Short mmCIF file of C-alpha atoms in Angstrom, two decimals:
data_model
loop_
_atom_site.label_atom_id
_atom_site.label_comp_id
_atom_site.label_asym_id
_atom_site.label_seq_id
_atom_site.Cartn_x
_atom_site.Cartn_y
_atom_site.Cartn_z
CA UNK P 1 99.97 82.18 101.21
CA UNK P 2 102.12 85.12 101.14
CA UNK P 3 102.77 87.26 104.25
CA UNK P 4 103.69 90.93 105.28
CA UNK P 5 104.50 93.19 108.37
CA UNK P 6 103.15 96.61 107.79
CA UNK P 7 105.05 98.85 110.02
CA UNK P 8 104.40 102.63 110.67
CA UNK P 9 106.83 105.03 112.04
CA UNK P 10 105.04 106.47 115.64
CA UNK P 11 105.51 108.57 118.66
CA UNK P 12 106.56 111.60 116.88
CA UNK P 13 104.70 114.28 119.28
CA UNK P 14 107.23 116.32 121.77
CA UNK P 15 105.97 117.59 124.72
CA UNK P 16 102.96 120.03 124.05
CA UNK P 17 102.69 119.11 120.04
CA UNK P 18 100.46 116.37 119.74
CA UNK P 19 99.02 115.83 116.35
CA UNK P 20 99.70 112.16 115.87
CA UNK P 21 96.63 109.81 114.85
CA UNK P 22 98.92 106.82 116.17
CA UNK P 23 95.54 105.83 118.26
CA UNK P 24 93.45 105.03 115.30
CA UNK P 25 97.29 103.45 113.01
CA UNK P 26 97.83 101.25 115.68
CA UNK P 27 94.49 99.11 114.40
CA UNK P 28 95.97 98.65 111.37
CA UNK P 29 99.47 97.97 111.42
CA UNK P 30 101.71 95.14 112.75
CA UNK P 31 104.55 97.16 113.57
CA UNK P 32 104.98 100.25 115.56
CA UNK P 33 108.78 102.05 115.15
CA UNK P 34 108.78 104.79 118.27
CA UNK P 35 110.79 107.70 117.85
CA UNK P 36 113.51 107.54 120.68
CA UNK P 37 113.85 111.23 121.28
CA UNK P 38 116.36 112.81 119.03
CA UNK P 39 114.15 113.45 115.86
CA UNK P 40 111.23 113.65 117.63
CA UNK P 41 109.74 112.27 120.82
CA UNK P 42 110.31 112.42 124.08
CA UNK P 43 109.44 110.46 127.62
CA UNK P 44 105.98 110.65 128.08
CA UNK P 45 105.24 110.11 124.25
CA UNK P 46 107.55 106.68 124.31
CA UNK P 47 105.68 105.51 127.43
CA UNK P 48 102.34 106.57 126.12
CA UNK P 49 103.06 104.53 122.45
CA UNK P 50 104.68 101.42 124.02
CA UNK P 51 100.98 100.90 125.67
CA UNK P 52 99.54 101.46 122.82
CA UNK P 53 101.32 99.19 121.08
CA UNK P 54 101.11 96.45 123.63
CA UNK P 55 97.01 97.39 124.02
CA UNK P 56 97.09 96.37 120.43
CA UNK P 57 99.37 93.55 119.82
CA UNK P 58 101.54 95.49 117.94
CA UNK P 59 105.30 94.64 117.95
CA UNK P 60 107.44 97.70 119.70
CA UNK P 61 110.27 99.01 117.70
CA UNK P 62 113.02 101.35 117.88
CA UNK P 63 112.93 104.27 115.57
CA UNK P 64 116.46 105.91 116.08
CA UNK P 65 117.10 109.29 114.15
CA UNK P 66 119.73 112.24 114.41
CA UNK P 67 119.67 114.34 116.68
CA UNK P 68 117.63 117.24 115.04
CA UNK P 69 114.49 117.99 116.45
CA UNK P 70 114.24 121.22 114.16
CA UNK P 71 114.77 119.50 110.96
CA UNK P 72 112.69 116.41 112.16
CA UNK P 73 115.90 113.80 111.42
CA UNK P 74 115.36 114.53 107.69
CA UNK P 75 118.36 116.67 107.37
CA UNK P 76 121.48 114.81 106.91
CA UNK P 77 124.36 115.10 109.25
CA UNK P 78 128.12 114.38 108.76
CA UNK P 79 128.96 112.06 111.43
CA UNK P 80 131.29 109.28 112.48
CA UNK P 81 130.42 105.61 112.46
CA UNK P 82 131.33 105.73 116.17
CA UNK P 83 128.50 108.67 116.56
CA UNK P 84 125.99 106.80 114.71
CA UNK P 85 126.94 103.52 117.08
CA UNK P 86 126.51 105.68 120.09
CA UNK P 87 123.64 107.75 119.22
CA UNK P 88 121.58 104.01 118.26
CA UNK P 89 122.57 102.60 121.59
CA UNK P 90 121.00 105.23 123.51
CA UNK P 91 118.00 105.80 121.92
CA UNK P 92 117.52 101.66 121.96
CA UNK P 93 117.54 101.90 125.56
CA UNK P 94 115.29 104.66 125.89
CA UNK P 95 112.81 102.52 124.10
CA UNK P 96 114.07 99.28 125.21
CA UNK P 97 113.21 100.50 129.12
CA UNK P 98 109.95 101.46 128.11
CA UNK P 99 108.65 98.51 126.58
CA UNK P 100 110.46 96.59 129.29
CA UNK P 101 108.70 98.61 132.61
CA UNK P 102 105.32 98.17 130.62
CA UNK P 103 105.18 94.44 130.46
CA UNK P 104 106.66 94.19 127.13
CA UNK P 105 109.96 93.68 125.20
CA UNK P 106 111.91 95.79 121.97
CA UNK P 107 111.32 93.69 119.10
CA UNK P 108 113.13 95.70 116.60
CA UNK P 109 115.17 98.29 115.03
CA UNK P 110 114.67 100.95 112.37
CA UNK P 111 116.30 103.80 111.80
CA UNK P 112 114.86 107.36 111.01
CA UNK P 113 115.03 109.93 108.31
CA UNK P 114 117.96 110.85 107.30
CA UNK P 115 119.88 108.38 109.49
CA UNK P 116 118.25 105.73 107.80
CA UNK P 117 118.98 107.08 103.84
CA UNK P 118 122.37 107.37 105.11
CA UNK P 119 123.15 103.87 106.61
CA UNK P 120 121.23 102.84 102.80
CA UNK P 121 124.73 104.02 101.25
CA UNK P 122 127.41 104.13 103.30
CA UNK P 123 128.69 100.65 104.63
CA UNK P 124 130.64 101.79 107.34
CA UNK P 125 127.77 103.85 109.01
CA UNK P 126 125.70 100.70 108.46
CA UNK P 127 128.12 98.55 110.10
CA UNK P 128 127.82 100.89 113.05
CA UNK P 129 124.48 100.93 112.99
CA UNK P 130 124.33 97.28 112.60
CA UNK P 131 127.22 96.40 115.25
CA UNK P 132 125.03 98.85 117.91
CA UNK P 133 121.74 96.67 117.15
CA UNK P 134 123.72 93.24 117.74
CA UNK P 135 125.28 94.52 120.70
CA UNK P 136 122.60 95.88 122.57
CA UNK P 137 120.02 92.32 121.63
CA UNK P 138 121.22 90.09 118.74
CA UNK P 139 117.73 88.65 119.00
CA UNK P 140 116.37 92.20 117.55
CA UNK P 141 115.47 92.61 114.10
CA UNK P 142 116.81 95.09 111.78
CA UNK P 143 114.69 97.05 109.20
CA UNK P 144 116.66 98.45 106.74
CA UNK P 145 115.83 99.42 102.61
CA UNK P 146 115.41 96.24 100.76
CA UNK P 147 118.53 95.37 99.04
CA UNK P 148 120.83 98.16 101.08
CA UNK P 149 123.91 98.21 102.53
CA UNK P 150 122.22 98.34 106.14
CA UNK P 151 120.88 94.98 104.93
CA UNK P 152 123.65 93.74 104.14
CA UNK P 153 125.45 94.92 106.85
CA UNK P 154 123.12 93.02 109.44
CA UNK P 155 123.44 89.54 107.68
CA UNK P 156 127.10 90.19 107.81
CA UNK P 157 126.89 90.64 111.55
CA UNK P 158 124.31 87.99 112.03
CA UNK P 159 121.13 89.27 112.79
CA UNK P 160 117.89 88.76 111.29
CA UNK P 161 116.96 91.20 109.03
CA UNK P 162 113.81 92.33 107.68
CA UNK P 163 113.82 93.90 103.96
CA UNK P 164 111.61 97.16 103.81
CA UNK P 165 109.68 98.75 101.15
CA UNK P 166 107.06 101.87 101.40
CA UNK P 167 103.73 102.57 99.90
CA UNK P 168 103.77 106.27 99.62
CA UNK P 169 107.28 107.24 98.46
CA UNK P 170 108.59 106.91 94.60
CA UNK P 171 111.70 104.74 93.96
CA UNK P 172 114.98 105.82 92.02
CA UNK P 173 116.59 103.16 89.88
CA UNK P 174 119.16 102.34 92.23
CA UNK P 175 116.48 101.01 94.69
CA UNK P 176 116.66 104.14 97.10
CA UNK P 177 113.57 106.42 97.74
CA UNK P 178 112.87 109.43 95.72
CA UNK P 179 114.23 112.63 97.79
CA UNK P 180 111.25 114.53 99.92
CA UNK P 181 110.67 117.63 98.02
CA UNK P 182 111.30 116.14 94.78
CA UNK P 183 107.91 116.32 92.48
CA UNK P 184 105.90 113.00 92.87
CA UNK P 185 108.27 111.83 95.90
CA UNK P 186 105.62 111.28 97.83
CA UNK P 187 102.30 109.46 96.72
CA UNK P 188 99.49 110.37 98.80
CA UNK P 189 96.85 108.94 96.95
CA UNK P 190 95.91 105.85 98.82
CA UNK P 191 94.37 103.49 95.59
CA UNK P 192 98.38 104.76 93.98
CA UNK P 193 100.07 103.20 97.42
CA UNK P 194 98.02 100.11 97.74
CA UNK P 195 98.80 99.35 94.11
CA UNK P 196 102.43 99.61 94.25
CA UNK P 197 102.51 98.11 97.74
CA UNK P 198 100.56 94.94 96.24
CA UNK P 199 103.14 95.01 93.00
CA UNK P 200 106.28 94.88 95.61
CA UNK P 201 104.51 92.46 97.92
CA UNK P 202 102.86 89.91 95.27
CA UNK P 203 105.42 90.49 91.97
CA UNK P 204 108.66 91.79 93.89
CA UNK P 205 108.95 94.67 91.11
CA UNK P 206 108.44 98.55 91.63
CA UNK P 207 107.75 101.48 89.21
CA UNK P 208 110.72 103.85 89.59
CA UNK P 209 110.48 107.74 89.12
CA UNK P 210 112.33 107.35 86.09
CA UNK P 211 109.46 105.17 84.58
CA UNK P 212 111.41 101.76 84.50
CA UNK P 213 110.97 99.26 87.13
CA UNK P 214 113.54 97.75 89.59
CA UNK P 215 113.32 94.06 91.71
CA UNK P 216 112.55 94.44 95.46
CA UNK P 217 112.49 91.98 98.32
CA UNK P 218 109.75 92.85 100.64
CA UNK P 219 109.21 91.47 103.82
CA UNK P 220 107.55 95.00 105.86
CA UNK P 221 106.16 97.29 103.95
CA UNK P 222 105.70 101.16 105.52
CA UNK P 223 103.05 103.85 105.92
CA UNK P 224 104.46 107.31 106.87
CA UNK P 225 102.01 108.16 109.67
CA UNK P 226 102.74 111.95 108.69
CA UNK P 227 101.91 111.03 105.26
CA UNK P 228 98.83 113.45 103.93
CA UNK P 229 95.81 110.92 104.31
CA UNK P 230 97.71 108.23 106.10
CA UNK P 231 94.89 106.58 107.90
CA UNK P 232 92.67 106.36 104.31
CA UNK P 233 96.15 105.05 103.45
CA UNK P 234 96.34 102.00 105.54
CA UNK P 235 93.06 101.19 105.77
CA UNK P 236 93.03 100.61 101.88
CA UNK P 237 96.38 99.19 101.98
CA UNK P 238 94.77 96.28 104.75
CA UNK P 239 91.56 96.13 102.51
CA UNK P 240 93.95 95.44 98.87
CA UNK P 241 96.04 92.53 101.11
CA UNK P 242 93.34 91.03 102.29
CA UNK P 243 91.49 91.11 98.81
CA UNK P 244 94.72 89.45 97.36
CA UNK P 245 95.09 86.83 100.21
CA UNK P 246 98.13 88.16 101.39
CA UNK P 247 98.17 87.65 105.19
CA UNK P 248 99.41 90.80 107.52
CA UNK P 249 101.19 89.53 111.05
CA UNK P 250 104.21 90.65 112.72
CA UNK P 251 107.61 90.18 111.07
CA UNK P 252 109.76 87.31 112.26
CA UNK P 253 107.00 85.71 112.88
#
């Protein structure tokens, strides 16, 4: 029987802005990633999704991003790989603290946004990335874009990594995600996302934007919780696994 971790990216309110439907996600999904504060996020939001989380069984991740709460982490930033080391470490720990102080543990790592595109490329900011994960727990897992250079950059290191594909964004045919504002980028239709999740899950192979088809690995796959119609999402994307007996449960597991 094939399996999958379906992860969602969480905890995206900041301080009076609430309009998250993590509440009603969390039922669905196997993996929570928590924004750590510097895309979005902040104290009382990480505290308030690590319960969730553990009221739900749902593995606690780390969701690191840039520091850009204006531009939500999708803009990207010119940094160092010794910035991107420092700015993982301390949003792991924000997270990290949370989970720990609730009864729970940090499970794993993704990054956010922008952050995360970038460490897709450039090997030296994945290495960073990579080398903060591994110091911090070397038990953690890393997401990273099937087939990227932040995957590769975790085996290298030697932690367990965990190859990630999404539902409801297009592919390029170098394996990276169509760029947000791009036409067809993102694929809100939830019957469209279910289908292409099942083809990466049960075949390996995605449509790209260009109308040719790549090979992915895919071990977690990803609902944007912002996503237009992401709870309709999920739900149909549980209801098309279970329908092809592919089991959902946590990755690593």
């Amino acid at each position: 029987m094939k399996r999958i971790d379906l992860n969602c990216d969480m905890g995206e309110d900041f301080g009076v802005y609430r309009n998250s439907l993590d509440s009603e996600l969390m039922k669905y999904i196997t993996s929570a990633n928590i924004a750590c504060g510097f895309h979005a996020g902040d104290a009382a939001t990480i505290r308030r999704t690590v319960k969730l989380a553990l009221a739900n069984g749902v593995a606690i991740g780390a969701h690191p991003g840039l520091p850009d709460l204006p531009g939500f982490g999708r803009r990207a930033m010119a940094i160092t790989p010794e910035e991107a080391y420092e700015m993982t470490v301390y949003q792991l720990g924000a997270v990290q603290a949370f989970a720990q102080s609730e009864g729970g543990w940090l499970a794993h790592v993704k990054p956010h946004g922008a952050l995360y595109n970038m460490a897709a490329k450039e090997r030296r900011l994945a290495d960073a990335i990579a080398e903060a994960v591994y110091k911090v727990n070397p038990s953690l897992l890393l997401f990273g874009l099937a087939g990227s250079a932040l995957i590769h950059a975790g085996n290298a290191i030697g932690l367990r990594t965990v190859n990630e594909v999404f539902a409801d964004r297009a592919y390029e045919a170098d394996g990276t995600l169509t760029p947000r504002g791009t036409d067809g980028a993102i694929i809100a239709d939830a019957t469209l996302a279910a289908e292409q999740a099942i083809g990466m899950v049960k075949d390996g192979e995605v449509r790209t934007h260009q109308k040719g088809s790549i090979l992915v690995q895919a071990d977690t796959v990803c609902v944007h919780g912002d996503t237009p119609g992401a709870l309709q999402q999920v739900r149909q994307l549980r209801e098309a696994l279970a329908a092809e007996g592919i089991e959902v449960m946590k990755a690593g597991e």
